[in-house]
PDB file of C-alpha atoms in Angstrom:
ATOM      1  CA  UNK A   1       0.000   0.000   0.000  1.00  0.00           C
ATOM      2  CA  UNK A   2       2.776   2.661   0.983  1.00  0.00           C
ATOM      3  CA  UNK A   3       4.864   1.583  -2.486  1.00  0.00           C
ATOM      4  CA  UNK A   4       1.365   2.285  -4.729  1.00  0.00           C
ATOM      5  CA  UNK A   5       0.543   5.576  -2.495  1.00  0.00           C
ATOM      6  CA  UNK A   6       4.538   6.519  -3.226  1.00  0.00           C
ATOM      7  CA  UNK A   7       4.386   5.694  -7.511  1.00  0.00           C
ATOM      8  CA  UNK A   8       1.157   7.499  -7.165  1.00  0.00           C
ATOM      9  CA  UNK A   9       2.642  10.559  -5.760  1.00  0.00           C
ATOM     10  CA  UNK A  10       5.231  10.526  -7.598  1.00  0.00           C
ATOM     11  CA  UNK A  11       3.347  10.673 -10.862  1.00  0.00           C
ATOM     12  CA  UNK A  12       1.273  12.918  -9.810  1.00  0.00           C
ATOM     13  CA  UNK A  13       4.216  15.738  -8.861  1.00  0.00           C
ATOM     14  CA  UNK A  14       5.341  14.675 -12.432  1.00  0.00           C
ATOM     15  CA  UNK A  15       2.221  15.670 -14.507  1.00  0.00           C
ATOM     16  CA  UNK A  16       1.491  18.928 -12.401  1.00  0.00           C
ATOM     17  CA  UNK A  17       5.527  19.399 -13.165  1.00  0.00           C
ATOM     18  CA  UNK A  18       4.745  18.708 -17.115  1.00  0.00           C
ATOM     19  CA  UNK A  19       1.632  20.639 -16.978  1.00  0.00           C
ATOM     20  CA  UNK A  20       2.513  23.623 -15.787  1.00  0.00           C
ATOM     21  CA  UNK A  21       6.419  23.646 -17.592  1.00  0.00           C
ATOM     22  CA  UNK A  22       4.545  23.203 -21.118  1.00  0.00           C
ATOM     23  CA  UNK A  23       1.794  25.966 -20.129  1.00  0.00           C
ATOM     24  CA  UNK A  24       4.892  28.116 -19.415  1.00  0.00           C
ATOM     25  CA  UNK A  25       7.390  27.496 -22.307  1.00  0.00           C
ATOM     26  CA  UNK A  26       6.143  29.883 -24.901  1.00  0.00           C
ATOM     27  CA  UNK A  27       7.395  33.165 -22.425  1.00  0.00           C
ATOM     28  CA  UNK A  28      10.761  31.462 -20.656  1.00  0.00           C
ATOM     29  CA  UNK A  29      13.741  32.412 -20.654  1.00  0.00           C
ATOM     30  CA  UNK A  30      15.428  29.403 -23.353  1.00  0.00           C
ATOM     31  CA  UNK A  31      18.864  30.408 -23.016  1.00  0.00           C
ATOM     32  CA  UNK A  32      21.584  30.543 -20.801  1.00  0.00           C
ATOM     33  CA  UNK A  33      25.110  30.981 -20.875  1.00  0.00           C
ATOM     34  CA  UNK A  34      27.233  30.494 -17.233  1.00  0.00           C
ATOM     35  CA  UNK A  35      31.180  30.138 -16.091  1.00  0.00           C
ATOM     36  CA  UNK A  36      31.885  27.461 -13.892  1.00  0.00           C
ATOM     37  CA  UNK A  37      34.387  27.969 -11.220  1.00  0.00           C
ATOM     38  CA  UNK A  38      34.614  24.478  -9.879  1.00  0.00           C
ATOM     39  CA  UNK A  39      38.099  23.994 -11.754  1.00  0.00           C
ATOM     40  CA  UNK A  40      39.426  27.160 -10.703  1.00  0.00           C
ATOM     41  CA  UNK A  41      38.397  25.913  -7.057  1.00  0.00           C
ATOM     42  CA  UNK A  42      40.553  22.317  -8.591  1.00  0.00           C
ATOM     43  CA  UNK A  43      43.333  24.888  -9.162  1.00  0.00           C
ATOM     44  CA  UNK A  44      43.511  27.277  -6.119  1.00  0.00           C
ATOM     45  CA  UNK A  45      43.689  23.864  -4.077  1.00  0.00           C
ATOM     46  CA  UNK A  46      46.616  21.922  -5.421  1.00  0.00           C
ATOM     47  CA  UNK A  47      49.228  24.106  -3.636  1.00  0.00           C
ATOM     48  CA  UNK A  48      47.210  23.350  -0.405  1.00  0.00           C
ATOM     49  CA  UNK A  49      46.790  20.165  -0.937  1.00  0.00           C
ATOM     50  CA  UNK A  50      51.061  19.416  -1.635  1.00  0.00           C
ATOM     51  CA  UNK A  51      51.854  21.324   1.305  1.00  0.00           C
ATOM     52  CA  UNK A  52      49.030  19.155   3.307  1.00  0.00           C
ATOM     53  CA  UNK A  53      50.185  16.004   1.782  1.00  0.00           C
ATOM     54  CA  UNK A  54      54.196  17.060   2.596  1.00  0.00           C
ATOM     55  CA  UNK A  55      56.310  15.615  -0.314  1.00  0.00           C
ATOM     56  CA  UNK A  56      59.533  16.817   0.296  1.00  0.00           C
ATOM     57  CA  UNK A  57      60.783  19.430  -2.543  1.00  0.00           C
ATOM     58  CA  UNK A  58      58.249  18.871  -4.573  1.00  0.00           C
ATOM     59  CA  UNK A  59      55.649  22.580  -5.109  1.00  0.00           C
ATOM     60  CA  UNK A  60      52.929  23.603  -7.961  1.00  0.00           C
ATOM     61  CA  UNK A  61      49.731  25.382  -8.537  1.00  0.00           C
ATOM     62  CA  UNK A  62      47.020  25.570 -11.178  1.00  0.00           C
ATOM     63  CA  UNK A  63      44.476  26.554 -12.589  1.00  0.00           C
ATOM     64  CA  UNK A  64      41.069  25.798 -14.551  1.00  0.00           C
ATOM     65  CA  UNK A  65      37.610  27.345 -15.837  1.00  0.00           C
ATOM     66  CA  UNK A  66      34.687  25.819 -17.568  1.00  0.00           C
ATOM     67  CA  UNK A  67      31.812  27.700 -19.821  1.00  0.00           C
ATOM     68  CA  UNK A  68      28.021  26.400 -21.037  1.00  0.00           C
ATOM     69  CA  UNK A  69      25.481  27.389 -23.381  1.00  0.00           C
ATOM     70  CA  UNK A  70      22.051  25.787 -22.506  1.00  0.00           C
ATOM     71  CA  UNK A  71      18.849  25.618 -25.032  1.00  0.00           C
ATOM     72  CA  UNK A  72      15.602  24.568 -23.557  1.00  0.00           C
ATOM     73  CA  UNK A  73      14.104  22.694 -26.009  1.00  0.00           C
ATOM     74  CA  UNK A  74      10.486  22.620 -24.010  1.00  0.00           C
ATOM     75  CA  UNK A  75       9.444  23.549 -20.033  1.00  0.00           C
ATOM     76  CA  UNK A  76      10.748  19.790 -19.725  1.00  0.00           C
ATOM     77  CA  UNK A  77      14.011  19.552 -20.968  1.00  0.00           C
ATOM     78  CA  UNK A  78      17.322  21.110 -22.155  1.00  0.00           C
ATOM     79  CA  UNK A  79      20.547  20.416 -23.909  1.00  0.00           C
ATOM     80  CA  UNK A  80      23.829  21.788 -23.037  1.00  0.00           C
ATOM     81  CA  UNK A  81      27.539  22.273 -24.461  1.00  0.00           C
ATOM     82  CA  UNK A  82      30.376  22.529 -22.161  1.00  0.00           C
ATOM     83  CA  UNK A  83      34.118  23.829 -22.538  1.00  0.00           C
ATOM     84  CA  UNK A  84      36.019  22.861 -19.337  1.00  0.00           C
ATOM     85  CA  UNK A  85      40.092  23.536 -18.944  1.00  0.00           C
ATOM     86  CA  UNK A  86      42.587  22.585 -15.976  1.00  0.00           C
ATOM     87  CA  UNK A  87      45.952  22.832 -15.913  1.00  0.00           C
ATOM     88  CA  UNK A  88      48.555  22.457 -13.219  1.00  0.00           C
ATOM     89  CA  UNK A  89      52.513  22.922 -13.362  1.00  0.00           C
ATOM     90  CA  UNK A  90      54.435  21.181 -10.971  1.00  0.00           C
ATOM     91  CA  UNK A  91      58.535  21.613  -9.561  1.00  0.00           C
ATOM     92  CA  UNK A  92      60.152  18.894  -8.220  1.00  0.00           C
ATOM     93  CA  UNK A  93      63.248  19.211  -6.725  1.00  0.00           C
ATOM     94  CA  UNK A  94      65.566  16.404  -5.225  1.00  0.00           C
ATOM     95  CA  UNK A  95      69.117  16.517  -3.649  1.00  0.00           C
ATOM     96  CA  UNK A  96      70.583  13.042  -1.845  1.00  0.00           C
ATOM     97  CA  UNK A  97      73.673  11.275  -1.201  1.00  0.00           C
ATOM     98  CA  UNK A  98      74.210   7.902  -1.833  1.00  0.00           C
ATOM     99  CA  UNK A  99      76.892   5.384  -1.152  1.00  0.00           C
ATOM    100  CA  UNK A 100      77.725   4.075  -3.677  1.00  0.00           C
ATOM    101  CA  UNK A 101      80.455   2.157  -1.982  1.00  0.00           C
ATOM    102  CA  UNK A 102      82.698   1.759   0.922  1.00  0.00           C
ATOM    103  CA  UNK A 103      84.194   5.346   1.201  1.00  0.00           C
ATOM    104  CA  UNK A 104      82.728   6.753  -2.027  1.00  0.00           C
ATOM    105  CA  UNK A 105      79.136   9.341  -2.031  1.00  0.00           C
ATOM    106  CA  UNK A 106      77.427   9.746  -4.977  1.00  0.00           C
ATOM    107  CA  UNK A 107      75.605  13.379  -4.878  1.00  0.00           C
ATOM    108  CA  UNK A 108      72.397  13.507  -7.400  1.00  0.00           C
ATOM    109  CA  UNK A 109      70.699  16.827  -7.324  1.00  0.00           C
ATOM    110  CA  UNK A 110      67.591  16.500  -9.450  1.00  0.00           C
ATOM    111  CA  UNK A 111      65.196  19.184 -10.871  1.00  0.00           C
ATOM    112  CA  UNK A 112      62.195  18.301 -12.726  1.00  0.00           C
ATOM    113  CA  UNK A 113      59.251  20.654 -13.962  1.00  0.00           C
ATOM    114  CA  UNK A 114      55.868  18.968 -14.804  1.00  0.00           C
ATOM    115  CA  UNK A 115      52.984  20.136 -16.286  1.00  0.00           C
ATOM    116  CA  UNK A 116      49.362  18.597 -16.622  1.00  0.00           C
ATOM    117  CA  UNK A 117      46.618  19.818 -18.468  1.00  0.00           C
ATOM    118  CA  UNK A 118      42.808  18.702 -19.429  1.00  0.00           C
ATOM    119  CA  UNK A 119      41.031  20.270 -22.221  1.00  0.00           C
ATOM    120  CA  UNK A 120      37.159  18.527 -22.831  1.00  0.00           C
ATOM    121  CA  UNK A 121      34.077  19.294 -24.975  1.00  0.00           C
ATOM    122  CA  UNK A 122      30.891  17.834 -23.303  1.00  0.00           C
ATOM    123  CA  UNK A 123      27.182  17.511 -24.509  1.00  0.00           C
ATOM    124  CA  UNK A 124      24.389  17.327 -21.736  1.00  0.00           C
ATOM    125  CA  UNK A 125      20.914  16.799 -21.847  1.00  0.00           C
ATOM    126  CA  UNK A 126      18.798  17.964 -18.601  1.00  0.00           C
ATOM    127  CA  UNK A 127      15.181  16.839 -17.224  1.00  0.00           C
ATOM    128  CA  UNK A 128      13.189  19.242 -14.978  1.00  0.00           C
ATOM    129  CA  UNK A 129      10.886  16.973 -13.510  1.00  0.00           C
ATOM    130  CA  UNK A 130       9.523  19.973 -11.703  1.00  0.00           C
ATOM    131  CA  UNK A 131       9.366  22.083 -14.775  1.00  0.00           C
ATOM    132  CA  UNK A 132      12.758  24.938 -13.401  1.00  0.00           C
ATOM    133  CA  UNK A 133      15.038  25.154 -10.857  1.00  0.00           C
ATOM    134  CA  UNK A 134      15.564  21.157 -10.148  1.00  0.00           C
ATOM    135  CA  UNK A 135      17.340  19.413 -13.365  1.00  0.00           C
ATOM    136  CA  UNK A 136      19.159  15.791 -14.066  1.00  0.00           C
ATOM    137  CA  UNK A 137      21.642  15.737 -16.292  1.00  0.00           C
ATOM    138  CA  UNK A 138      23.564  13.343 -18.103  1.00  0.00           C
ATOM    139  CA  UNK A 139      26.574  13.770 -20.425  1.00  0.00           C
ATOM    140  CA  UNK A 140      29.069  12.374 -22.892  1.00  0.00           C
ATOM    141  CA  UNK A 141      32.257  14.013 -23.945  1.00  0.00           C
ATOM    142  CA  UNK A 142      35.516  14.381 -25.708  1.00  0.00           C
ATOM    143  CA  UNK A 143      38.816  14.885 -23.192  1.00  0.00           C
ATOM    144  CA  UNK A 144      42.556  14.999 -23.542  1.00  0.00           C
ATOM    145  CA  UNK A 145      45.161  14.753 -21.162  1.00  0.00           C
ATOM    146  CA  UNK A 146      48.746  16.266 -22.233  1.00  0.00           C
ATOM    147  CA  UNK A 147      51.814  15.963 -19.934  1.00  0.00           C
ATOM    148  CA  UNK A 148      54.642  17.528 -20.013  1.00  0.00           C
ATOM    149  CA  UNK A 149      58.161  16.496 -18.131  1.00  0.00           C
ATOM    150  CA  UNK A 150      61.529  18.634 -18.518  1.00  0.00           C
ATOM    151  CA  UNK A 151      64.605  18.626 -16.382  1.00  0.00           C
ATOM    152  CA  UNK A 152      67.705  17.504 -15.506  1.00  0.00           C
ATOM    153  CA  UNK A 153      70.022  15.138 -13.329  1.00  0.00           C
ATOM    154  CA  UNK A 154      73.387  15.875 -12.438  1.00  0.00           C
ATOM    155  CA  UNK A 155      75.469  13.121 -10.785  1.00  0.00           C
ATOM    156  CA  UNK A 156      78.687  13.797  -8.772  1.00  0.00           C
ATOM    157  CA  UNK A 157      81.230  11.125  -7.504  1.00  0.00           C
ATOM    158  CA  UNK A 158      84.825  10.192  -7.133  1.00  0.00           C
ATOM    159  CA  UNK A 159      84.334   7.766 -10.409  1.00  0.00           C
ATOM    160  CA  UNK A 160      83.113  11.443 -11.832  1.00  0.00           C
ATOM    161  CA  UNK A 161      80.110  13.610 -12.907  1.00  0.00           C
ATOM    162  CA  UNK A 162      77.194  13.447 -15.493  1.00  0.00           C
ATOM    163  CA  UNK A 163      73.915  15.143 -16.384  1.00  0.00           C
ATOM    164  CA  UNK A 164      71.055  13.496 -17.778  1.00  0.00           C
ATOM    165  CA  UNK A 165      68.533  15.472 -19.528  1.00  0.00           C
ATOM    166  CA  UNK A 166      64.762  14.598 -19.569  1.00  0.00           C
ATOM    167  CA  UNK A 167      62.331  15.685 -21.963  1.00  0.00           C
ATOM    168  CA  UNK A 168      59.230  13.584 -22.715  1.00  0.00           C
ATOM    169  CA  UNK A 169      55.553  14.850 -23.536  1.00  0.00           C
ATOM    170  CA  UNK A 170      52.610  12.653 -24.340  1.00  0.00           C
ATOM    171  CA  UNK A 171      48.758  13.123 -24.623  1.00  0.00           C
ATOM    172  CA  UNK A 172      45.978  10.675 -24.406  1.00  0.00           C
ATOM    173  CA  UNK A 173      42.238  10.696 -25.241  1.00  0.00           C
ATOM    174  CA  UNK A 174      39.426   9.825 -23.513  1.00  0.00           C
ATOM    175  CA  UNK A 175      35.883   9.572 -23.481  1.00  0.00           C
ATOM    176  CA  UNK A 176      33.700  10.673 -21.065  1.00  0.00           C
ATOM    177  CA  UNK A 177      30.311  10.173 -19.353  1.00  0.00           C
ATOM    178  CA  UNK A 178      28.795  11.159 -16.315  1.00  0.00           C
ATOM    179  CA  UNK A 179      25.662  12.314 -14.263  1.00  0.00           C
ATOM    180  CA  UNK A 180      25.316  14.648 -12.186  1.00  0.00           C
ATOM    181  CA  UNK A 181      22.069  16.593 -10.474  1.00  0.00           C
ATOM    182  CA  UNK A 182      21.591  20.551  -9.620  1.00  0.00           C
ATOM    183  CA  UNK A 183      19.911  23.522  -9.661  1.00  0.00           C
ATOM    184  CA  UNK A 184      19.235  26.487 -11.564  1.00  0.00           C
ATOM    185  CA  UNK A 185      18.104  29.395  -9.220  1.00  0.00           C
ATOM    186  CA  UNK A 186      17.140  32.895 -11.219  1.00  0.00           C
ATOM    187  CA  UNK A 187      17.029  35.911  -9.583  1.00  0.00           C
ATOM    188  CA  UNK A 188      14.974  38.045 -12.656  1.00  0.00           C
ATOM    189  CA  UNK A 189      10.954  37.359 -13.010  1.00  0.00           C
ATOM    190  CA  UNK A 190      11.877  35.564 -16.441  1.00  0.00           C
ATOM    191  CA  UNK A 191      15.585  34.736 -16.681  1.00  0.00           C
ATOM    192  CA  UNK A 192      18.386  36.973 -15.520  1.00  0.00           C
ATOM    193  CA  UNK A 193      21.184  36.538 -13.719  1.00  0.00           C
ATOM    194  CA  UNK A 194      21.570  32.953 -12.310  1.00  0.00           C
ATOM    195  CA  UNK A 195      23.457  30.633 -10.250  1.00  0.00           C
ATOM    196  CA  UNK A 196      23.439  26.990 -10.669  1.00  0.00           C
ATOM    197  CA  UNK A 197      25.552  24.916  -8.273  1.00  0.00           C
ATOM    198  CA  UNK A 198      25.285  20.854  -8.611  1.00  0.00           C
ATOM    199  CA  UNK A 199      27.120  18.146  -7.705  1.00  0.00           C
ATOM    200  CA  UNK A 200      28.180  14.893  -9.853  1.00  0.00           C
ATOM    201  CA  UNK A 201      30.350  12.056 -11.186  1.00  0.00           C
ATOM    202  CA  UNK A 202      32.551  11.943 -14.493  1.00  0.00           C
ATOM    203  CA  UNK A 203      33.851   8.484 -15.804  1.00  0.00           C
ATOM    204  CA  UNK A 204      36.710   8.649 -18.347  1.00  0.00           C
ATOM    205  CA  UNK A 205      37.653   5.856 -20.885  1.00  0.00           C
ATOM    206  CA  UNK A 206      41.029   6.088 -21.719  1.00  0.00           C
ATOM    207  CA  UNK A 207      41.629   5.492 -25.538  1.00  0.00           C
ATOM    208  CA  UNK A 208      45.348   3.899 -26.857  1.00  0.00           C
ATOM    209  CA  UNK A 209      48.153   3.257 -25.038  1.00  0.00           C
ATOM    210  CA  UNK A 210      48.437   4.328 -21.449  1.00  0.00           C
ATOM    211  CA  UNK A 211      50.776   7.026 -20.030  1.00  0.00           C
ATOM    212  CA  UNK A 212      53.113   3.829 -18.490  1.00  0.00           C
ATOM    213  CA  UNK A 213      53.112   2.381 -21.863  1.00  0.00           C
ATOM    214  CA  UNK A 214      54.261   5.532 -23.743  1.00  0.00           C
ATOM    215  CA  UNK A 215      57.018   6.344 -21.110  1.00  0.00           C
ATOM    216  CA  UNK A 216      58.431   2.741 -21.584  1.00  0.00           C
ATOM    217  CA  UNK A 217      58.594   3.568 -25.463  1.00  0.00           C
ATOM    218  CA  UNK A 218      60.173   6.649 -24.685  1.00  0.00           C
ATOM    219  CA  UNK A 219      62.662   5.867 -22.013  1.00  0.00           C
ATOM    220  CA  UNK A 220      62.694   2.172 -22.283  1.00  0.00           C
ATOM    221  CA  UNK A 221      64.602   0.211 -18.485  1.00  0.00           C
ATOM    222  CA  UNK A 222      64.510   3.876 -17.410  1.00  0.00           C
ATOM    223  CA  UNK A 223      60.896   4.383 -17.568  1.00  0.00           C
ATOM    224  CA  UNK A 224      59.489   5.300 -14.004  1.00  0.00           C
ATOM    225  CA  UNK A 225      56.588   3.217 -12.221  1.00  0.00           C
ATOM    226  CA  UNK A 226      53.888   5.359 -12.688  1.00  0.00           C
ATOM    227  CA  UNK A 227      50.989   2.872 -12.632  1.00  0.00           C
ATOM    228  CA  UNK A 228      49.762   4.299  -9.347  1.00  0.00           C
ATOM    229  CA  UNK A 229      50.009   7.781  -9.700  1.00  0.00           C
ATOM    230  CA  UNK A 230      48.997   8.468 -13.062  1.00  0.00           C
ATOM    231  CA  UNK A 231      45.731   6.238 -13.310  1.00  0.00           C
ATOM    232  CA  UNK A 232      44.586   8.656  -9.625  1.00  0.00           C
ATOM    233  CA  UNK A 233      45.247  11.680 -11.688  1.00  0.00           C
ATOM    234  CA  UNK A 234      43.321  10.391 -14.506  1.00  0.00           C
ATOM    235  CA  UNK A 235      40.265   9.029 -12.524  1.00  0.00           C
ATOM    236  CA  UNK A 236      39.873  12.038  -9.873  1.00  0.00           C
ATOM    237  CA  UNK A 237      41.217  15.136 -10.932  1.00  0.00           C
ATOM    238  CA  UNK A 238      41.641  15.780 -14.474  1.00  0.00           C
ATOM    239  CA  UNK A 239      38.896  13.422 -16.120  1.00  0.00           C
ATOM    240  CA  UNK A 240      37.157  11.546 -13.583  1.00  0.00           C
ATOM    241  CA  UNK A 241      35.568  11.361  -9.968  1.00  0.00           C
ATOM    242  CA  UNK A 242      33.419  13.308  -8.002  1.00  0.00           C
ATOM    243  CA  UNK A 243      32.435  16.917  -9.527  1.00  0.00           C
ATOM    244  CA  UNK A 244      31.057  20.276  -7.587  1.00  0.00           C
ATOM    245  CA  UNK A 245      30.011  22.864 -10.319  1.00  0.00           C
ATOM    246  CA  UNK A 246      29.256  25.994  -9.112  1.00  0.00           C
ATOM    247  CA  UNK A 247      28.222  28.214 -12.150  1.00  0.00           C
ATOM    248  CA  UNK A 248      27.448  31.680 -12.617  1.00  0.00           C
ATOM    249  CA  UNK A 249      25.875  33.459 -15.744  1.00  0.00           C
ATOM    250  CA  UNK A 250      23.191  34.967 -17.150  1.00  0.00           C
ATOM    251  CA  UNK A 251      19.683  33.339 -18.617  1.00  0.00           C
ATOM    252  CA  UNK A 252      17.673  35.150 -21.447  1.00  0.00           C
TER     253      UNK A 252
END
């Protein structure tokens, strides 16, 4: 009996929804264009989050912004494009001593820059099952993920010195889908300025070889293990994982 009185309900709240968003479409606002500032947020937070996580020499900040143009297609539904952009650059810096043997030190000091940066094109489609302000969304996009290592080793010992250059770049594509829910709040009559914050999650499918793969083809023995760092950057910062939009714009 409670399940039936729930579906009931539930239909109910979606015809008056329907009702009155089709009575409504012919004077709505239908478009609106907004900036997202959820990857600048992304950006602002990776020196924080270095210093709170403590590796030794290693510093960075970044950056990121995201645009939308919505059409409502009826008081129902919408679609969307979306531009997004992130990009972080990254210093590492690393000075040891090492024996190499009885009596002899090997000094490596180490500096390596790194930069990281997203680019993706995204098409959404939104449901207002309320007819405003409430929406679903769902997407599927287009990413890339370029990075970007440059630097230098310089060895010292009593068997002599040597510097080892590194420069290696690489890119891979993904693509995306995700869901995520929200709201867009107006503060004019019929459109106007408007604010639409909404929470979500982004799934990326990585397409060729993976960033481990292309270093080995680079660098070959040398290649670093980056099967547990890279794959995390991938799935929670720069393509994937949870998402907070909070979007600001205008609706006409």
């Amino acid at each position: 009996m409670v399940k039936k009185s729930l579906l009931v309900l539930i239909m109910v709240v979606f015809a008056v929804g329907g009702a009155f968003a089709q009575n409504s479409f012919s004077s709505m606002a239908k478009n609106t264009i907004t900036i997202d500032v959820g990857p600048t947020i992304v950006g602002f937070a990776i020196a924080p989050a270095i210093n709170m996580v403590g590796v030794e020499g290693l510093s960075g900040s970044g950056k990121g912004v995201a645009g939308q143009y919505e059409r409502q297609l009826s008081g129902l539904l919408s679609v969307a494009g979306r531009f997004a952009y992130l990009s972080t650059d990254l210093e590492l810096l690393v000075k040891e001593a090492r024996d190499a043997a009885p009596g002899v030190t090997v000094d490596v000091n180490a500096k390596t820059d790194m930069n990281l940066t997203s680019f993706s094109g995204e098409g959404h489609i939104r449901f207002y099952p309320l007819g405003d302000t409430f929406f679903l969304d769902g997407m599927v996009g287009y990413a890339q993920l370029k990075t970007v290592f440059k630097g230098k080793i310089d060895v010292n010992s009593a068997y002599g010195s040597g510097t080892k250059t590194i420069d290696f770049d690489a890119s891979r594509d993904y693509l995306k889908l995700g869901a995520k829910l929200g709201w867009r709040i107006s503060f004019g009559k019929n459109g106007g300025f408007t604010f639409e914050p909404s929470v979500g999650y982004s799934y990326g499918i990585g397409m060729g070889d993976t960033f481990q793969e292309k270093l080995k083809k680079e660098l070959g023995g040398d290649a670093p293990d980056v099967n547990d760092i890279i794959p995390l950057i991938e799935n929670y910062v720069f393509i994937g994982g949870p998402r907070v939009s909070l979007a600001f714009g205008y609706r006409f």
